[in-house]
PDB file of C-alpha atoms in Angstrom:
ATOM      1  CA  MET A 195     -84.769  13.197 -64.272  1.00 50.00           C
ATOM      2  CA  ASN A 196     -81.076  13.482 -65.149  1.00 53.00           C
ATOM      3  CA  ALA A 197     -78.573  14.602 -62.550  1.00 60.00           C
ATOM      4  CA  VAL A 198     -74.940  15.678 -62.623  1.00 59.00           C
ATOM      5  CA  THR A 199     -73.095  15.851 -59.323  1.00 61.00           C
ATOM      6  CA  ASP A 200     -69.677  17.243 -58.509  1.00 62.00           C
ATOM      7  CA  SER A 201     -68.941  16.163 -54.956  1.00 57.00           C
ATOM      8  CA  PRO A 202     -66.525  13.943 -53.046  1.00 53.00           C
ATOM      9  CA  ASN A 203     -67.939  10.846 -51.421  1.00 50.00           C
ATOM     10  CA  PRO A 204     -69.792  12.455 -48.525  1.00 52.00           C
ATOM     11  CA  SER A 205     -68.911  11.407 -45.003  1.00 54.00           C
ATOM     12  CA  PRO A 206     -71.710  11.329 -42.426  1.00 60.00           C
ATOM     13  CA  SER A 207     -72.668  14.924 -41.670  1.00 63.00           C
ATOM     14  CA  THR A 208     -74.281  16.371 -38.583  1.00 82.00           C
ATOM     15  CA  LEU A 209     -76.203  18.967 -40.615  1.00 92.00           C
ATOM     16  CA  SER A 210     -77.222  18.696 -44.263  1.00 94.00           C
ATOM     17  CA  ILE A 211     -78.401  21.808 -46.132  1.00 95.00           C
ATOM     18  CA  VAL A 212     -79.711  22.013 -49.703  1.00 95.00           C
ATOM     19  CA  VAL A 213     -79.295  25.421 -51.353  1.00 94.00           C
ATOM     20  CA  GLY A 214     -81.365  26.129 -54.459  1.00 92.00           C
ATOM     21  CA  LEU A 215     -79.569  28.396 -56.936  1.00 90.00           C
ATOM     22  CA  ALA A 216     -81.423  30.166 -59.741  1.00 86.00           C
ATOM     23  CA  PHE A 217     -78.546  32.173 -61.277  1.00 85.00           C
ATOM     24  CA  THR A 218     -80.123  35.423 -60.040  1.00 82.00           C
ATOM     25  CA  ASP A 219     -79.210  38.096 -57.474  1.00 82.00           C
ATOM     26  CA  SER A 220     -81.058  36.083 -54.826  1.00 82.00           C
ATOM     27  CA  ASP A 221     -78.405  33.339 -54.930  1.00 87.00           C
ATOM     28  CA  GLY A 222     -75.965  35.365 -52.818  1.00 88.00           C
ATOM     29  CA  PRO A 223     -78.255  35.785 -49.783  1.00 89.00           C
ATOM     30  CA  ALA A 224     -79.279  32.105 -49.969  1.00 91.00           C
ATOM     31  CA  PHE A 225     -75.661  30.921 -50.058  1.00 91.00           C
ATOM     32  CA  ASP A 226     -74.607  33.338 -47.309  1.00 91.00           C
ATOM     33  CA  GLN A 227     -77.426  32.324 -44.966  1.00 91.00           C
ATOM     34  CA  ALA A 228     -76.754  28.635 -45.540  1.00 93.00           C
ATOM     35  CA  THR A 229     -73.031  28.960 -44.841  1.00 91.00           C
ATOM     36  CA  ARG A 230     -73.638  31.014 -41.686  1.00 89.00           C
ATOM     37  CA  ILE A 231     -75.767  28.189 -40.336  1.00 92.00           C
ATOM     38  CA  ALA A 232     -73.470  25.406 -41.531  1.00 90.00           C
ATOM     39  CA  GLN A 233     -70.351  27.001 -40.038  1.00 87.00           C
ATOM     40  CA  ARG A 234     -71.870  26.686 -36.575  1.00 88.00           C
ATOM     41  CA  VAL A 235     -72.159  22.900 -36.806  1.00 88.00           C
ATOM     42  CA  PRO A 236     -69.063  20.696 -37.310  1.00 86.00           C
ATOM     43  CA  ARG A 237     -69.049  18.366 -40.335  1.00 86.00           C
ATOM     44  CA  SER A 238     -71.915  20.157 -42.076  1.00 90.00           C
ATOM     45  CA  ALA A 239     -72.688  19.442 -45.728  1.00 92.00           C
ATOM     46  CA  LEU A 240     -73.868  22.003 -48.276  1.00 91.00           C
ATOM     47  CA  HIS A 241     -75.579  20.746 -51.437  1.00 94.00           C
ATOM     48  CA  LEU A 242     -75.880  23.467 -54.084  1.00 92.00           C
ATOM     49  CA  VAL A 243     -78.406  22.640 -56.791  1.00 92.00           C
ATOM     50  CA  HIS A 244     -79.596  24.285 -59.994  1.00 90.00           C
ATOM     51  CA  VAL A 245     -82.512  22.755 -61.889  1.00 90.00           C
ATOM     52  CA  PHE A 246     -83.042  22.993 -65.649  1.00 86.00           C
ATOM     53  CA  HIS A 247     -86.319  22.310 -67.421  1.00 80.00           C
ATOM     54  CA  ALA A 248     -84.523  20.464 -70.256  1.00 78.00           C
ATOM     55  CA  ASP A 249     -81.667  17.978 -70.379  1.00 76.00           C
ATOM     56  CA  LEU A 250     -78.197  19.459 -70.870  1.00 76.00           C
ATOM     57  CA  SER A 251     -75.457  18.295 -73.175  1.00 82.00           C
ATOM     58  CA  GLU A 252     -72.354  16.823 -71.580  1.00 85.00           C
ATOM     59  CA  GLU A 253     -70.306  19.851 -72.597  1.00 87.00           C
ATOM     60  CA  ARG A 254     -72.843  22.323 -71.208  1.00 84.00           C
ATOM     61  CA  SER A 255     -73.022  20.357 -67.952  1.00 85.00           C
ATOM     62  CA  ARG A 256     -69.239  20.537 -67.544  1.00 86.00           C
ATOM     63  CA  ASP A 257     -69.283  24.280 -68.212  1.00 88.00           C
ATOM     64  CA  LEU A 258     -71.963  24.896 -65.609  1.00 85.00           C
ATOM     65  CA  ILE A 259     -70.294  22.689 -63.014  1.00 86.00           C
ATOM     66  CA  GLY A 260     -67.138  24.737 -63.559  1.00 88.00           C
ATOM     67  CA  HIS A 261     -69.109  27.970 -63.218  1.00 87.00           C
ATOM     68  CA  LEU A 262     -70.673  26.834 -59.961  1.00 87.00           C
ATOM     69  CA  ARG A 263     -67.318  25.632 -58.622  1.00 88.00           C
ATOM     70  CA  LEU A 264     -65.844  29.063 -59.371  1.00 89.00           C
ATOM     71  CA  TYR A 265     -68.799  30.721 -57.644  1.00 86.00           C
ATOM     72  CA  VAL A 266     -68.274  28.600 -54.528  1.00 85.00           C
ATOM     73  CA  ASN A 267     -64.537  29.351 -54.502  1.00 87.00           C
ATOM     74  CA  GLU A 268     -65.186  33.086 -54.719  1.00 88.00           C
ATOM     75  CA  LYS A 269     -67.759  32.978 -51.929  1.00 83.00           C
ATOM     76  CA  ALA A 270     -65.463  30.830 -49.799  1.00 82.00           C
ATOM     77  CA  ALA A 271     -62.612  33.292 -50.285  1.00 83.00           C
ATOM     78  CA  ALA A 272     -64.879  36.176 -49.254  1.00 81.00           C
ATOM     79  CA  ALA A 273     -65.876  34.207 -46.135  1.00 71.00           C
ATOM     80  CA  LYS A 274     -62.211  33.348 -45.429  1.00 71.00           C
ATOM     81  CA  GLY A 275     -62.774  29.673 -46.084  1.00 67.00           C
ATOM     82  CA  LEU A 276     -65.423  27.043 -45.459  1.00 72.00           C
ATOM     83  CA  ARG A 277     -63.359  24.766 -43.258  1.00 75.00           C
ATOM     84  CA  GLY A 278     -64.758  21.469 -42.076  1.00 75.00           C
ATOM     85  CA  MET A 279     -67.611  21.630 -44.573  1.00 83.00           C
ATOM     86  CA  THR A 280     -68.447  19.273 -47.446  1.00 87.00           C
ATOM     87  CA  VAL A 281     -69.778  21.057 -50.535  1.00 88.00           C
ATOM     88  CA  GLY A 282     -71.626  19.218 -53.283  1.00 90.00           C
ATOM     89  CA  ILE A 283     -72.638  20.783 -56.618  1.00 90.00           C
ATOM     90  CA  HIS A 284     -75.659  19.353 -58.405  1.00 91.00           C
ATOM     91  CA  LEU A 285     -77.313  20.026 -61.765  1.00 89.00           C
ATOM     92  CA  ARG A 286     -80.680  18.366 -62.292  1.00 90.00           C
ATOM     93  CA  ALA A 287     -83.200  18.394 -65.109  1.00 88.00           C
ATOM     94  CA  GLY A 288     -86.932  18.483 -64.470  1.00 89.00           C
ATOM     95  CA  GLN A 289     -89.496  20.450 -62.493  1.00 89.00           C
ATOM     96  CA  VAL A 290     -87.736  22.821 -60.095  1.00 88.00           C
ATOM     97  CA  VAL A 291     -89.621  22.150 -56.870  1.00 89.00           C
ATOM     98  CA  ARG A 292     -89.759  18.391 -57.402  1.00 89.00           C
ATOM     99  CA  GLU A 293     -86.037  18.112 -58.094  1.00 91.00           C
ATOM    100  CA  ILE A 294     -85.055  20.238 -55.088  1.00 91.00           C
ATOM    101  CA  VAL A 295     -87.326  18.155 -52.858  1.00 92.00           C
ATOM    102  CA  GLN A 296     -85.984  14.929 -54.386  1.00 92.00           C
ATOM    103  CA  LEU A 297     -82.397  15.975 -53.727  1.00 93.00           C
ATOM    104  CA  ALA A 298     -83.308  16.979 -50.169  1.00 92.00           C
ATOM    105  CA  ALA A 299     -84.738  13.502 -49.618  1.00 92.00           C
ATOM    106  CA  GLU A 300     -81.673  11.824 -51.131  1.00 92.00           C
ATOM    107  CA  VAL A 301     -79.192  13.697 -48.919  1.00 91.00           C
ATOM    108  CA  GLN A 302     -81.507  13.581 -45.869  1.00 93.00           C
ATOM    109  CA  ALA A 303     -81.481  17.369 -45.667  1.00 94.00           C
ATOM    110  CA  ASP A 304     -82.241  19.128 -42.411  1.00 95.00           C
ATOM    111  CA  LEU A 305     -82.867  22.438 -44.168  1.00 95.00           C
ATOM    112  CA  ILE A 306     -83.579  23.843 -47.642  1.00 94.00           C
ATOM    113  CA  VAL A 307     -82.459  27.418 -48.344  1.00 93.00           C
ATOM    114  CA  VAL A 308     -83.661  29.375 -51.378  1.00 90.00           C
ATOM    115  CA  GLY A 309     -83.486  33.014 -52.374  1.00 85.00           C
ATOM    116  CA  SER A 310     -86.475  35.235 -53.032  1.00 75.00           C
ATOM    117  CA  GLN A 311     -86.815  38.746 -54.377  1.00 62.00           C
ATOM    118  CA  LYS A 312     -88.797  41.082 -52.153  1.00 58.00           C
ATOM    119  CA  GLY A 313     -91.901  42.661 -53.598  1.00 52.00           C
ATOM    120  CA  PRO A 314     -93.847  45.717 -52.417  1.00 47.00           C
ATOM    121  CA  HIS A 315     -96.254  43.485 -50.475  1.00 48.00           C
ATOM    122  CA  LEU A 316     -95.202  41.140 -47.673  1.00 47.00           C
ATOM    123  CA  LYS A 317     -97.058  38.209 -49.196  1.00 49.00           C
ATOM    124  CA  GLN A 318     -95.054  38.601 -52.414  1.00 47.00           C
ATOM    125  CA  TRP A 319     -91.884  37.555 -50.607  1.00 47.00           C
ATOM    126  CA  ILE A 320     -92.935  33.924 -50.956  1.00 48.00           C
ATOM    127  CA  MET A 321     -96.473  33.694 -52.317  1.00 46.00           C
ATOM    128  CA  GLY A 322     -96.791  32.191 -55.792  1.00 49.00           C
ATOM    129  CA  SER A 323     -93.100  31.328 -55.941  1.00 70.00           C
ATOM    130  CA  THR A 324     -90.852  28.286 -55.794  1.00 76.00           C
ATOM    131  CA  ALA A 325     -90.270  29.189 -52.150  1.00 74.00           C
ATOM    132  CA  GLU A 326     -93.984  28.964 -51.343  1.00 77.00           C
ATOM    133  CA  LYS A 327     -94.262  25.534 -52.939  1.00 81.00           C
ATOM    134  CA  LEU A 328     -91.193  24.294 -51.069  1.00 83.00           C
ATOM    135  CA  VAL A 329     -92.580  25.563 -47.772  1.00 78.00           C
ATOM    136  CA  ALA A 330     -95.814  23.684 -48.480  1.00 77.00           C
ATOM    137  CA  GLY A 331     -94.289  20.430 -49.714  1.00 75.00           C
ATOM    138  CA  GLY A 332     -90.682  20.217 -48.563  1.00 76.00           C
ATOM    139  CA  PRO A 333     -89.491  17.243 -46.483  1.00 83.00           C
ATOM    140  CA  CYS A 334     -87.774  19.551 -43.988  1.00 91.00           C
ATOM    141  CA  SER A 335     -87.671  23.163 -42.843  1.00 90.00           C
ATOM    142  CA  VAL A 336     -87.335  25.822 -45.563  1.00 90.00           C
ATOM    143  CA  LEU A 337     -85.527  29.154 -45.150  1.00 89.00           C
ATOM    144  CA  VAL A 338     -86.294  31.946 -47.633  1.00 86.00           C
ATOM    145  CA  ALA A 339     -83.380  34.391 -47.865  1.00 84.00           C
ATOM    146  CA  SER A 340     -83.858  37.855 -49.376  1.00 76.00           C
ATOM    147  CA  PRO A 341     -81.298  40.552 -50.182  1.00 69.00           C
ATOM    148  CA  ARG A 342     -80.985  43.353 -47.660  1.00 66.00           C
ATOM    149  CA  PRO A 343     -82.402  46.571 -49.166  1.00 60.00           C
ATOM    150  CA  THR A 344     -79.931  49.394 -49.756  1.00 59.00           C
ATOM    151  CA  GLN A 345     -82.609  51.918 -48.776  1.00 58.00           C
ATOM    152  CA  PRO A 346     -85.929  51.738 -46.927  1.00 56.00           C
ATOM    153  CA  GLU A 347     -88.693  50.073 -48.901  1.00 56.00           C
ATOM    154  CA  LYS A 348     -92.432  50.613 -48.746  1.00 59.00           C
ATOM    155  CA  HIS A 349     -94.494  47.546 -47.886  1.00 54.00           C
ATOM    156  CA  GLU A 350     -98.139  46.793 -47.292  1.00 56.00           C
ATOM    157  CA  PRO A 351     -98.804  46.374 -44.443  1.00 62.00           C
ATOM    158  CA  ALA A 352     -96.271  49.002 -43.450  1.00 65.00           C
ATOM    159  CA  ILE A 353     -93.257  47.846 -41.423  1.00 66.00           C
ATOM    160  CA  GLU A 354     -91.807  50.524 -39.175  1.00 74.00           C
ATOM    161  CA  ALA A 355     -88.067  50.797 -38.610  1.00 78.00           C
ATOM    162  CA  PRO A 356     -87.076  49.876 -35.034  1.00 83.00           C
ATOM    163  CA  CYS A 357     -86.514  52.737 -32.610  1.00 87.00           C
ATOM    164  CA  SER A 358     -82.783  53.151 -31.947  1.00 90.00           C
ATOM    165  CA  ASP A 359     -83.475  53.987 -28.278  1.00 90.00           C
ATOM    166  CA  CYS A 360     -85.553  50.824 -27.902  1.00 88.00           C
ATOM    167  CA  LEU A 361     -82.749  48.743 -29.448  1.00 90.00           C
ATOM    168  CA  ARG A 362     -80.256  50.184 -26.960  1.00 92.00           C
ATOM    169  CA  THR A 363     -82.651  49.511 -24.077  1.00 88.00           C
ATOM    170  CA  ARG A 364     -83.052  45.852 -25.075  1.00 86.00           C
ATOM    171  CA  ALA A 365     -79.315  45.358 -25.538  1.00 89.00           C
ATOM    172  CA  SER A 366     -78.298  47.027 -22.268  1.00 90.00           C
ATOM    173  CA  SER A 367     -80.941  45.133 -20.237  1.00 85.00           C
ATOM    174  CA  SER A 368     -80.435  41.762 -22.011  1.00 80.00           C
ATOM    175  CA  GLY A 369     -84.141  41.803 -22.871  1.00 78.00           C
ATOM    176  CA  SER A 370     -85.424  42.613 -19.394  1.00 78.00           C
ATOM    177  CA  HIS A 371     -86.786  45.915 -20.700  1.00 81.00           C
ATOM    178  CA  TRP A 372     -88.214  46.047 -24.205  1.00 82.00           C
ATOM    179  CA  TRP A 373     -89.116  49.679 -24.856  1.00 81.00           C
ATOM    180  CA  CYS A 374     -87.373  52.989 -24.325  1.00 85.00           C
ATOM    181  CA  GLU A 375     -88.895  55.496 -21.906  1.00 82.00           C
ATOM    182  CA  ARG A 376     -90.790  57.279 -24.674  1.00 82.00           C
ATOM    183  CA  HIS A 377     -92.472  54.150 -26.056  1.00 80.00           C
ATOM    184  CA  SER A 378     -93.043  52.423 -22.725  1.00 76.00           C
ATOM    185  CA  GLN A 379     -95.622  55.077 -21.900  1.00 69.00           C
ATOM    186  CA  HIS A 380     -97.842  53.664 -24.668  1.00 66.00           C
ATOM    187  CA  ALA A 381     -97.598  49.995 -23.646  1.00 55.00           C
ATOM    188  CA  LYS A 382    -100.698  47.881 -24.220  1.00 48.00           C
ATOM    189  CA  ARG A 383    -101.644  44.222 -24.045  1.00 53.00           C
ATOM    190  CA  ALA A 384    -100.992  43.813 -27.773  1.00 55.00           C
ATOM    191  CA  HIS A 385     -97.462  42.557 -27.049  1.00 63.00           C
ATOM    192  CA  VAL A 386     -96.762  40.511 -23.932  1.00 63.00           C
ATOM    193  CA  TYR A 387     -93.370  38.976 -23.276  1.00 63.00           C
ATOM    194  CA  SER A 388     -91.404  37.166 -20.591  1.00 62.00           C
ATOM    195  CA  TYR A 389     -87.680  36.372 -20.612  1.00 60.00           C
ATOM    196  CA  GLN A 390     -86.066  33.424 -18.849  1.00 59.00           C
ATOM    197  CA  ARG A 391     -82.288  33.163 -18.905  1.00 58.00           C
ATOM    198  CA  GLU A 392     -82.098  29.463 -18.026  1.00 57.00           C
ATOM    199  CA  LEU A 393     -83.949  26.383 -19.227  1.00 54.00           C
ATOM    200  CA  PRO A 394     -86.061  24.542 -18.280  1.00 56.00           C
ATOM    201  CA  LEU A 395     -88.397  27.406 -17.509  1.00 54.00           C
ATOM    202  CA  ALA A 396     -89.260  27.962 -13.883  1.00 54.00           C
ATOM    203  CA  SER A 397     -92.731  26.786 -12.862  1.00 53.00           C
ATOM    204  CA  HIS A 398     -93.485  30.288 -11.642  1.00 47.00           C
ATOM    205  CA  ASP A 399     -92.116  32.751 -14.150  1.00 46.00           C
ATOM    206  CA  SER A 400     -91.353  36.374 -13.586  1.00 45.00           C
ATOM    207  CA  GLU A 401     -94.046  38.998 -14.062  1.00 46.00           C
ATOM    208  CA  VAL A 402     -95.476  39.055 -17.558  1.00 47.00           C
ATOM    209  CA  ILE A 403     -94.932  42.523 -18.966  1.00 49.00           C
ATOM    210  CA  PRO A 404     -97.231  44.148 -21.539  1.00 47.00           C
ATOM    211  CA  THR A 405     -95.175  45.769 -24.255  1.00 44.00           C
ATOM    212  CA  GLY A 406     -97.593  46.547 -27.084  1.00 44.00           C
ATOM    213  CA  ILE A 407     -97.469  50.114 -28.322  1.00 41.00           C
ATOM    214  CA  ASP A 408     -99.781  52.342 -30.253  1.00 40.00           C
ATOM    215  CA  PHE A 409     -97.923  54.996 -32.221  1.00 35.00           C
TER     216      PHE A 409
END
């Protein structure tokens, strides 16, 4: 394994996130999700990594480090800065999953974020991919980020769009009521929920409400 790193000496971070970049359209959602999480925790560290199957020449490594630095600068500008965050850029040679996991171990990552293209079947979001292998063998939690579709997609099993009236009901009641009047008439035991606004939970919770529906 050969590694090239472009990063200042990292200070102790409260949250360490490894972001796998594949130079595809899925990189944007992975980077965006990682930064959203990191911005909520002071002194977070992002480690962006791309893995090659073969060793790179010194010149090619410099070019790619520059490309990744430019990418980060553009994303940071779009997000109006990444203040208080350490960003490391890593190029590694070897097997993709192993090198991402190795880097995560080296930086004591709390989270690995990778992008994944959505397929027509739900299982194709992660099955048979780098993401699936990371979920199975990663040393920490793994988040799979996918691009938001520009138009409704067909999936198997089918995923229905949420009812706009139900969304308004949940928002206006802070979760106390789950379904709109139309859908509440079809409630079944398929979906049971209970909300508690303070923790720890009370020993005797409020009434458990069935919210399953059958369209």
